[in-house]
């Protein structure tokens, strides 16, 4: 497949900050971007050459969009598979519908990971309160119940403890398909972002530690303070999964380092990942440029960091601290241009280089 050279147009499905930073990286390499998203306000569209505001099931709009771009990628992994399949009749979508079908559904995702020989928390599919009661027993008396689809930042998940009524817990989740997972006793949470090119070449950023607050990523520490053996295992896992899934683009792999030393996969994201924002300032080629290179069929860049880094998300009105962050030596500020600073909303991030 011939590459899409600089000067071409990259279509981006989804209009959020991940698309914005992709478009900025693409622009630096001489590409134009065209965003397709259902929302009127789009941080990605504001820095792109073109914007199609359309619902995911607006077939005429999908067809026009496909006709106007050279290659398509995505910044939102819950784009309906039918929309991706429709666009893919005209233009390559990277990563494609087969990848999304796996990563949009927690049962499909965990089944895939285990089939690839990689460990996860023990889990059971749950479709009723009775299933949940049985799963809780099998998983050690407590479990975490998660909706199969559309969960993020802790939405669509509840802890089920020994005394809890499975009926009430199941009803509270308001779904017909869920997964129950054993509670992992972890030393830390970490992630690896792996890029995979059209030719199958791989390039991985080193594992980083992720600290969450109220289920939202608060801080990423790069590199993760873990033994070399665990770091190598985390990279091996991410590269195995990217290869088995045949991702073209990026795969973010969220993992637990269990207290017993096991590396267990929690979740996959086939797109740029919040835990990779540090790479924008601390690596020769950051994750957004790497995505552009992968989907356009260019050689992948060097992911090696030239510095340690700490990334802090700016949530809600924390972004109002921009004057002091701009004044801080060594701090690199990134703002997403969102107008409304709702509590917990990701408004920007700050990278600080060097070990902390
Ligand atoms: P998720 O939506 O699956 O990424 O989960 C959000 C957060 O909940 C994770 O980052 C963990 O902090 C926590 N969590 C999720 N699943 C488990 C598990 N099986 N054991 C322990 N903690 C978990």
GROMACS .gro file of C-alpha atoms and ligand atoms in nm:
model
  379
    1UNK     CA    1   0.000   0.000   0.000
    2UNK     CA    2   0.147   0.333  -0.102
    3UNK     CA    3   0.195   0.595   0.168
    4UNK     CA    4  -0.014   0.909   0.202
    5UNK     CA    5   0.256   1.173   0.160
    6UNK     CA    6   0.263   1.512   0.336
    7UNK     CA    7   0.010   1.740   0.165
    8UNK     CA    8  -0.258   1.472   0.194
    9UNK     CA    9  -0.572   1.489   0.407
   10UNK     CA   10  -0.622   1.280   0.719
   11UNK     CA   11  -0.979   1.219   0.833
   12UNK     CA   12  -1.026   1.203   1.210
   13UNK     CA   13  -1.334   1.039   1.363
   14UNK     CA   14  -1.416   1.211   1.692
   15UNK     CA   15  -1.378   1.576   1.787
   16UNK     CA   16  -1.207   1.585   2.127
   17UNK     CA   17  -0.865   1.684   2.254
   18UNK     CA   18  -0.698   1.367   2.126
   19UNK     CA   19  -0.807   1.464   1.776
   20UNK     CA   20  -0.690   1.821   1.835
   21UNK     CA   21  -0.339   1.710   1.929
   22UNK     CA   22  -0.334   1.465   1.636
   23UNK     CA   23  -0.431   1.746   1.398
   24UNK     CA   24  -0.161   1.976   1.538
   25UNK     CA   25   0.104   1.704   1.492
   26UNK     CA   26  -0.026   1.632   1.142
   27UNK     CA   27  -0.011   1.999   1.053
   28UNK     CA   28   0.354   2.015   1.148
   29UNK     CA   29   0.425   1.740   0.894
   30UNK     CA   30   0.236   1.924   0.621
   31UNK     CA   31  -0.096   1.734   0.632
   32UNK     CA   32  -0.448   1.875   0.643
   33UNK     CA   33  -0.706   1.723   0.878
   34UNK     CA   34  -1.081   1.685   0.836
   35UNK     CA   35  -1.277   1.604   1.152
   36UNK     CA   36  -1.608   1.418   1.162
   37UNK     CA   37  -1.797   1.434   1.492
   38UNK     CA   38  -2.157   1.472   1.610
   39UNK     CA   39  -2.097   1.754   1.859
   40UNK     CA   40  -2.113   2.123   1.764
   41UNK     CA   41  -1.818   2.219   1.983
   42UNK     CA   42  -1.502   2.037   1.881
   43UNK     CA   43  -1.151   2.107   2.011
   44UNK     CA   44  -1.021   1.903   1.714
   45UNK     CA   45  -1.221   2.087   1.447
   46UNK     CA   46  -1.097   2.423   1.574
   47UNK     CA   47  -0.743   2.340   1.459
   48UNK     CA   48  -0.836   2.141   1.146
   49UNK     CA   49  -0.889   2.244   0.786
   50UNK     CA   50  -1.240   2.101   0.764
   51UNK     CA   51  -1.521   1.983   0.992
   52UNK     CA   52  -1.820   1.767   0.910
   53UNK     CA   53  -2.069   1.778   1.193
   54UNK     CA   54  -2.283   1.470   1.148
   55UNK     CA   55  -2.438   1.182   1.338
   56UNK     CA   56  -2.258   0.847   1.313
   57UNK     CA   57  -2.553   0.704   1.118
   58UNK     CA   58  -2.572   0.986   0.860
   59UNK     CA   59  -2.465   0.776   0.562
   60UNK     CA   60  -2.460   1.060   0.310
   61UNK     CA   61  -2.230   1.260   0.538
   62UNK     CA   62  -2.004   0.959   0.595
   63UNK     CA   63  -1.976   0.908   0.219
   64UNK     CA   64  -1.894   1.273   0.151
   65UNK     CA   65  -1.636   1.272   0.431
   66UNK     CA   66  -1.469   0.958   0.295
   67UNK     CA   67  -1.455   1.114  -0.051
   68UNK     CA   68  -1.278   1.421   0.086
   69UNK     CA   69  -0.989   1.248   0.269
   70UNK     CA   70  -0.700   1.014   0.186
   71UNK     CA   71  -0.690   0.802   0.502
   72UNK     CA   72  -0.896   0.793   0.821
   73UNK     CA   73  -0.806   0.744   1.186
   74UNK     CA   74  -0.999   0.789   1.508
   75UNK     CA   75  -0.963   0.953   1.844
   76UNK     CA   76  -1.274   0.796   2.001
   77UNK     CA   77  -1.292   0.418   2.018
   78UNK     CA   78  -1.669   0.399   2.045
   79UNK     CA   79  -1.737   0.512   1.687
   80UNK     CA   80  -2.006   0.267   1.573
   81UNK     CA   81  -1.853  -0.019   1.375
   82UNK     CA   82  -2.115   0.026   1.100
   83UNK     CA   83  -1.992   0.383   1.037
   84UNK     CA   84  -1.631   0.266   1.015
   85UNK     CA   85  -1.726  -0.015   0.776
   86UNK     CA   86  -1.910   0.231   0.553
   87UNK     CA   87  -1.615   0.471   0.535
   88UNK     CA   88  -1.377   0.178   0.477
   89UNK     CA   89  -1.554   0.101   0.146
   90UNK     CA   90  -1.392   0.418   0.012
   91UNK     CA   91  -1.079   0.483   0.220
   92UNK     CA   92  -0.855   0.291   0.459
   93UNK     CA   93  -0.958   0.337   0.823
   94UNK     CA   94  -0.666   0.280   1.059
   95UNK     CA   95  -0.721   0.115   1.301
   96UNK     CA   96  -1.016  -0.061   1.138
   97UNK     CA   97  -1.357  -0.205   1.226
   98UNK     CA   98  -1.221  -0.544   1.336
   99UNK     CA   99  -1.005  -0.376   1.603
  100UNK     CA  100  -1.298  -0.167   1.728
  101UNK     CA  101  -1.528  -0.469   1.748
  102UNK     CA  102  -1.285  -0.619   2.000
  103UNK     CA  103  -1.205  -0.309   2.205
  104UNK     CA  104  -1.564  -0.177   2.228
  105UNK     CA  105  -1.682  -0.475   2.431
  106UNK     CA  106  -1.515  -0.577   2.756
  107UNK     CA  107  -1.601  -0.946   2.717
  108UNK     CA  108  -1.466  -0.957   2.360
  109UNK     CA  109  -1.158  -0.763   2.474
  110UNK     CA  110  -1.075  -0.982   2.775
  111UNK     CA  111  -1.141  -1.299   2.569
  112UNK     CA  112  -0.900  -1.172   2.303
  113UNK     CA  113  -0.631  -1.083   2.559
  114UNK     CA  114  -0.653  -1.423   2.728
  115UNK     CA  115  -0.649  -1.603   2.389
  116UNK     CA  116  -0.325  -1.420   2.314
  117UNK     CA  117  -0.181  -1.583   2.627
  118UNK     CA  118  -0.187  -1.264   2.835
  119UNK     CA  119  -0.325  -1.245   3.190
  120UNK     CA  120  -0.614  -1.031   3.315
  121UNK     CA  121  -0.809  -1.020   3.642
  122UNK     CA  122  -1.022  -1.335   3.663
  123UNK     CA  123  -1.360  -1.247   3.507
  124UNK     CA  124  -1.707  -1.378   3.425
  125UNK     CA  125  -1.971  -1.251   3.181
  126UNK     CA  126  -2.283  -1.131   3.365
  127UNK     CA  127  -2.631  -1.096   3.213
  128UNK     CA  128  -2.854  -1.116   3.522
  129UNK     CA  129  -2.859  -1.073   3.901
  130UNK     CA  130  -2.826  -1.451   3.938
  131UNK     CA  131  -2.512  -1.448   3.718
  132UNK     CA  132  -2.373  -1.170   3.935
  133UNK     CA  133  -2.431  -1.366   4.259
  134UNK     CA  134  -2.252  -1.671   4.114
  135UNK     CA  135  -1.968  -1.462   3.969
  136UNK     CA  136  -1.906  -1.289   4.301
  137UNK     CA  137  -1.865  -1.628   4.473
  138UNK     CA  138  -1.635  -1.758   4.199
  139UNK     CA  139  -1.423  -1.441   4.209
  140UNK     CA  140  -1.350  -1.446   4.582
  141UNK     CA  141  -1.648  -1.279   4.754
  142UNK     CA  142  -1.610  -0.930   4.605
  143UNK     CA  143  -1.594  -0.818   4.243
  144UNK     CA  144  -1.605  -0.513   4.019
  145UNK     CA  145  -1.908  -0.508   3.789
  146UNK     CA  146  -1.861  -0.314   3.463
  147UNK     CA  147  -2.091  -0.255   3.167
  148UNK     CA  148  -1.955  -0.430   2.858
  149UNK     CA  149  -1.987  -0.124   2.641
  150UNK     CA  150  -1.933   0.253   2.660
  151UNK     CA  151  -1.768   0.272   3.002
  152UNK     CA  152  -1.492   0.525   3.063
  153UNK     CA  153  -1.337   0.713   3.355
  154UNK     CA  154  -1.512   0.478   3.600
  155UNK     CA  155  -1.858   0.537   3.450
  156UNK     CA  156  -2.067   0.220   3.424
  157UNK     CA  157  -1.890   0.034   3.702
  158UNK     CA  158  -1.965  -0.060   4.063
  159UNK     CA  159  -1.793  -0.253   4.338
  160UNK     CA  160  -1.993  -0.552   4.464
  161UNK     CA  161  -1.895  -0.649   4.821
  162UNK     CA  162  -1.983  -0.962   5.020
  163UNK     CA  163  -2.296  -0.821   5.193
  164UNK     CA  164  -2.435  -0.635   4.889
  165UNK     CA  165  -2.763  -0.742   4.729
  166UNK     CA  166  -2.686  -0.862   4.374
  167UNK     CA  167  -3.038  -0.766   4.261
  168UNK     CA  168  -2.986  -0.401   4.359
  169UNK     CA  169  -2.634  -0.387   4.219
  170UNK     CA  170  -2.740  -0.539   3.889
  171UNK     CA  171  -3.045  -0.312   3.856
  172UNK     CA  172  -2.830  -0.006   3.937
  173UNK     CA  173  -2.601  -0.067   3.640
  174UNK     CA  174  -2.893  -0.042   3.389
  175UNK     CA  175  -2.750  -0.273   3.128
  176UNK     CA  176  -2.811  -0.618   2.984
  177UNK     CA  177  -2.446  -0.712   2.930
  178UNK     CA  178  -2.172  -0.674   3.186
  179UNK     CA  179  -1.853  -0.830   3.312
  180UNK     CA  180  -1.757  -0.911   3.671
  181UNK     CA  181  -1.388  -0.894   3.753
  182UNK     CA  182  -1.191  -1.010   4.055
  183UNK     CA  183  -1.047  -0.719   4.252
  184UNK     CA  184  -0.675  -0.700   4.172
  185UNK     CA  185  -0.440  -0.625   4.462
  186UNK     CA  186  -0.204  -0.404   4.267
  187UNK     CA  187   0.122  -0.230   4.353
  188UNK     CA  188   0.059   0.027   4.079
  189UNK     CA  189  -0.130   0.094   3.758
  190UNK     CA  190   0.071   0.141   3.442
  191UNK     CA  191   0.037   0.161   3.067
  192UNK     CA  192   0.233   0.110   2.748
  193UNK     CA  193   0.158   0.281   2.418
  194UNK     CA  194   0.270   0.085   2.115
  195UNK     CA  195   0.264   0.210   1.759
  196UNK     CA  196   0.226  -0.038   1.472
  197UNK     CA  197   0.286   0.058   1.113
  198UNK     CA  198   0.118  -0.059   0.793
  199UNK     CA  199   0.416  -0.294   0.745
  200UNK     CA  200   0.382  -0.441   1.097
  201UNK     CA  201   0.678  -0.248   1.240
  202UNK     CA  202   0.646  -0.178   1.614
  203UNK     CA  203   0.764   0.111   1.833
  204UNK     CA  204   0.676   0.127   2.203
  205UNK     CA  205   0.708   0.401   2.460
  206UNK     CA  206   0.838   0.282   2.797
  207UNK     CA  207   0.585   0.183   3.065
  208UNK     CA  208   0.454   0.471   3.276
  209UNK     CA  209   0.279   0.478   3.612
  210UNK     CA  210  -0.076   0.616   3.619
  211UNK     CA  211  -0.238   0.758   3.930
  212UNK     CA  212  -0.615   0.802   3.929
  213UNK     CA  213  -0.850   1.006   4.145
  214UNK     CA  214  -1.222   0.931   4.135
  215UNK     CA  215  -1.141   0.699   3.839
  216UNK     CA  216  -0.998   0.989   3.634
  217UNK     CA  217  -0.629   0.998   3.539
  218UNK     CA  218  -0.461   1.255   3.762
  219UNK     CA  219  -0.089   1.203   3.703
  220UNK     CA  220   0.140   1.000   3.478
  221UNK     CA  221   0.498   0.932   3.585
  222UNK     CA  222   0.745   0.841   3.310
  223UNK     CA  223   0.915   0.605   3.328
  224UNK     CA  224   0.722   0.388   3.576
  225UNK     CA  225   0.929   0.318   3.889
  226UNK     CA  226   0.936  -0.058   3.835
  227UNK     CA  227   1.199  -0.330   3.793
  228UNK     CA  228   1.349  -0.379   3.447
  229UNK     CA  229   1.193  -0.728   3.423
  230UNK     CA  230   0.840  -0.598   3.480
  231UNK     CA  231   0.896  -0.314   3.232
  232UNK     CA  232   1.016  -0.557   2.965
  233UNK     CA  233   0.715  -0.782   3.029
  234UNK     CA  234   0.475  -0.487   2.996
  235UNK     CA  235   0.628  -0.390   2.660
  236UNK     CA  236   0.624  -0.751   2.540
  237UNK     CA  237   0.253  -0.775   2.626
  238UNK     CA  238   0.163  -0.450   2.449
  239UNK     CA  239   0.356  -0.550   2.135
  240UNK     CA  240   0.202  -0.898   2.135
  241UNK     CA  241  -0.150  -0.752   2.155
  242UNK     CA  242  -0.086  -0.485   1.890
  243UNK     CA  243   0.044  -0.753   1.654
  244UNK     CA  244  -0.234  -1.005   1.724
  245UNK     CA  245  -0.498  -0.734   1.677
  246UNK     CA  246  -0.320  -0.615   1.361
  247UNK     CA  247  -0.362  -0.254   1.475
  248UNK     CA  248  -0.237   0.010   1.236
  249UNK     CA  249  -0.195   0.318   1.453
  250UNK     CA  250  -0.161   0.323   1.831
  251UNK     CA  251  -0.261   0.078   2.100
  252UNK     CA  252  -0.272   0.202   2.459
  253UNK     CA  253  -0.259  -0.092   2.699
  254UNK     CA  254  -0.361  -0.025   3.061
  255UNK     CA  255  -0.217  -0.275   3.304
  256UNK     CA  256  -0.190  -0.360   3.671
  257UNK     CA  257   0.139  -0.458   3.830
  258UNK     CA  258   0.001  -0.696   4.092
  259UNK     CA  259   0.166  -0.719   4.432
  260UNK     CA  260   0.274  -1.074   4.346
  261UNK     CA  261   0.464  -0.934   4.045
  262UNK     CA  262   0.218  -1.044   3.774
  263UNK     CA  263   0.146  -0.800   3.489
  264UNK     CA  264  -0.229  -0.808   3.412
  265UNK     CA  265  -0.409  -0.622   3.133
  266UNK     CA  266  -0.705  -0.405   3.236
  267UNK     CA  267  -0.809  -0.227   2.916
  268UNK     CA  268  -0.709  -0.155   2.555
  269UNK     CA  269  -0.750   0.176   2.372
  270UNK     CA  270  -0.678   0.177   1.995
  271UNK     CA  271  -0.599   0.549   1.981
  272UNK     CA  272  -0.378   0.812   2.145
  273UNK     CA  273  -0.397   0.775   2.522
  274UNK     CA  274  -0.402   1.031   2.803
  275UNK     CA  275  -0.110   0.847   2.966
  276UNK     CA  276   0.098   0.924   2.654
  277UNK     CA  277   0.073   1.303   2.669
  278UNK     CA  278   0.417   1.326   2.834
  279UNK     CA  279   0.570   1.200   2.506
  280UNK     CA  280   0.483   1.532   2.338
  281UNK     CA  281   0.764   1.705   2.526
  282UNK     CA  282   0.996   1.425   2.644
  283UNK     CA  283   1.045   1.209   2.332
  284UNK     CA  284   1.197   1.273   1.993
  285UNK     CA  285   0.865   1.170   1.836
  286UNK     CA  286   0.553   1.198   2.053
  287UNK     CA  287   0.245   0.976   2.036
  288UNK     CA  288   0.044   1.207   1.809
  289UNK     CA  289   0.310   1.235   1.541
  290UNK     CA  290   0.366   0.861   1.575
  291UNK     CA  291  -0.004   0.803   1.500
  292UNK     CA  292   0.018   1.023   1.192
  293UNK     CA  293   0.325   0.834   1.073
  294UNK     CA  294   0.161   0.495   1.131
  295UNK     CA  295  -0.167   0.569   0.955
  296UNK     CA  296  -0.001   0.748   0.660
  297UNK     CA  297   0.239   0.460   0.601
  298UNK     CA  298   0.551   0.661   0.690
  299UNK     CA  299   0.844   0.515   0.886
  300UNK     CA  300   0.773   0.513   1.259
  301UNK     CA  301   0.972   0.760   1.468
  302UNK     CA  302   1.207   0.695   1.756
  303UNK     CA  303   0.998   0.661   2.075
  304UNK     CA  304   1.297   0.679   2.310
  305UNK     CA  305   1.258   0.947   2.578
  306UNK     CA  306   1.537   1.199   2.621
  307UNK     CA  307   1.405   1.290   2.967
  308UNK     CA  308   1.194   1.157   3.250
  309UNK     CA  309   0.863   1.342   3.282
  310UNK     CA  310   0.556   1.391   3.496
  311UNK     CA  311   0.223   1.476   3.334
  312UNK     CA  312  -0.062   1.626   3.535
  313UNK     CA  313  -0.410   1.660   3.391
  314UNK     CA  314  -0.581   1.996   3.438
  315UNK     CA  315  -0.939   1.914   3.535
  316UNK     CA  316  -1.225   2.164   3.549
  317UNK     CA  317  -1.118   2.505   3.675
  318UNK     CA  318  -0.757   2.391   3.735
  319UNK     CA  319  -0.688   2.519   3.385
  320UNK     CA  320  -0.744   2.871   3.523
  321UNK     CA  321  -0.398   2.835   3.677
  322UNK     CA  322  -0.244   2.897   3.334
  323UNK     CA  323  -0.064   3.220   3.434
  324UNK     CA  324   0.137   3.049   3.710
  325UNK     CA  325   0.200   2.739   3.497
  326UNK     CA  326   0.332   2.955   3.213
  327UNK     CA  327   0.562   3.128   3.463
  328UNK     CA  328   0.701   2.801   3.597
  329UNK     CA  329   1.044   2.717   3.453
  330UNK     CA  330   1.046   2.380   3.280
  331UNK     CA  331   0.668   2.337   3.276
  332UNK     CA  332   0.509   2.279   2.934
  333UNK     CA  333   0.144   2.378   2.921
  334UNK     CA  334  -0.114   2.230   2.681
  335UNK     CA  335  -0.471   2.365   2.675
  336UNK     CA  336  -0.755   2.220   2.471
  337UNK     CA  337  -0.959   2.536   2.410
  338UNK     CA  338  -1.275   2.397   2.571
  339UNK     CA  339  -1.516   2.672   2.665
  340UNK     CA  340  -1.693   2.520   2.963
  341UNK     CA  341  -1.485   2.400   3.260
  342UNK     CA  342  -1.721   2.141   3.410
  343UNK     CA  343  -1.588   1.965   3.724
  344UNK     CA  344  -1.366   1.670   3.626
  345UNK     CA  345  -1.358   1.772   3.257
  346UNK     CA  346  -1.015   1.738   3.096
  347UNK     CA  347  -0.925   2.098   3.001
  348UNK     CA  348  -0.551   2.060   2.946
  349UNK     CA  349  -0.236   1.908   3.089
  350UNK     CA  350   0.107   2.016   3.202
  351UNK     CA  351   0.431   1.825   3.140
  352UNK     CA  352   0.729   1.873   3.366
  353UNK     CA  353   1.054   1.728   3.242
  354UNK     CA  354   1.314   1.560   3.458
  355UNK     CA  355   1.274   1.314   3.745
  356UNK     CA  356   1.061   1.417   4.044
  357LIG     P1  357  -1.153   0.085   3.389
  357LIG     O1  358  -1.274   0.166   3.356
  357LIG     O2  359  -1.169  -0.060   3.361
  357LIG     O3  360  -1.028   0.143   3.330
  357LIG     O4  361  -1.133   0.099   3.547
  357LIG     C1  362  -1.110   0.225   3.609
  357LIG     C2  363  -1.024   0.208   3.732
  357LIG     O5  364  -1.088   0.121   3.828
  357LIG     C3  365  -0.888   0.142   3.707
  357LIG     O6  366  -0.796   0.237   3.661
  357LIG     C4  367  -0.856   0.089   3.844
  357LIG     O7  368  -0.811   0.190   3.929
  357LIG     C5  369  -0.990   0.042   3.894
  357LIG     N1  370  -1.012  -0.101   3.857
  357LIG     C6  371  -1.072  -0.144   3.744
  357LIG     N2  372  -1.076  -0.279   3.740
  357LIG     C7  373  -1.014  -0.325   3.851
  357LIG     C8  374  -0.986  -0.455   3.903
  357LIG     N3  375  -1.024  -0.567   3.840
  357LIG     N4  376  -0.921  -0.461   4.022
  357LIG     C9  377  -0.884  -0.349   4.089
  357LIG     N5  378  -0.909  -0.224   4.045
  357LIG    C10  379  -0.973  -0.209   3.928
   0.00000   0.00000   0.00000
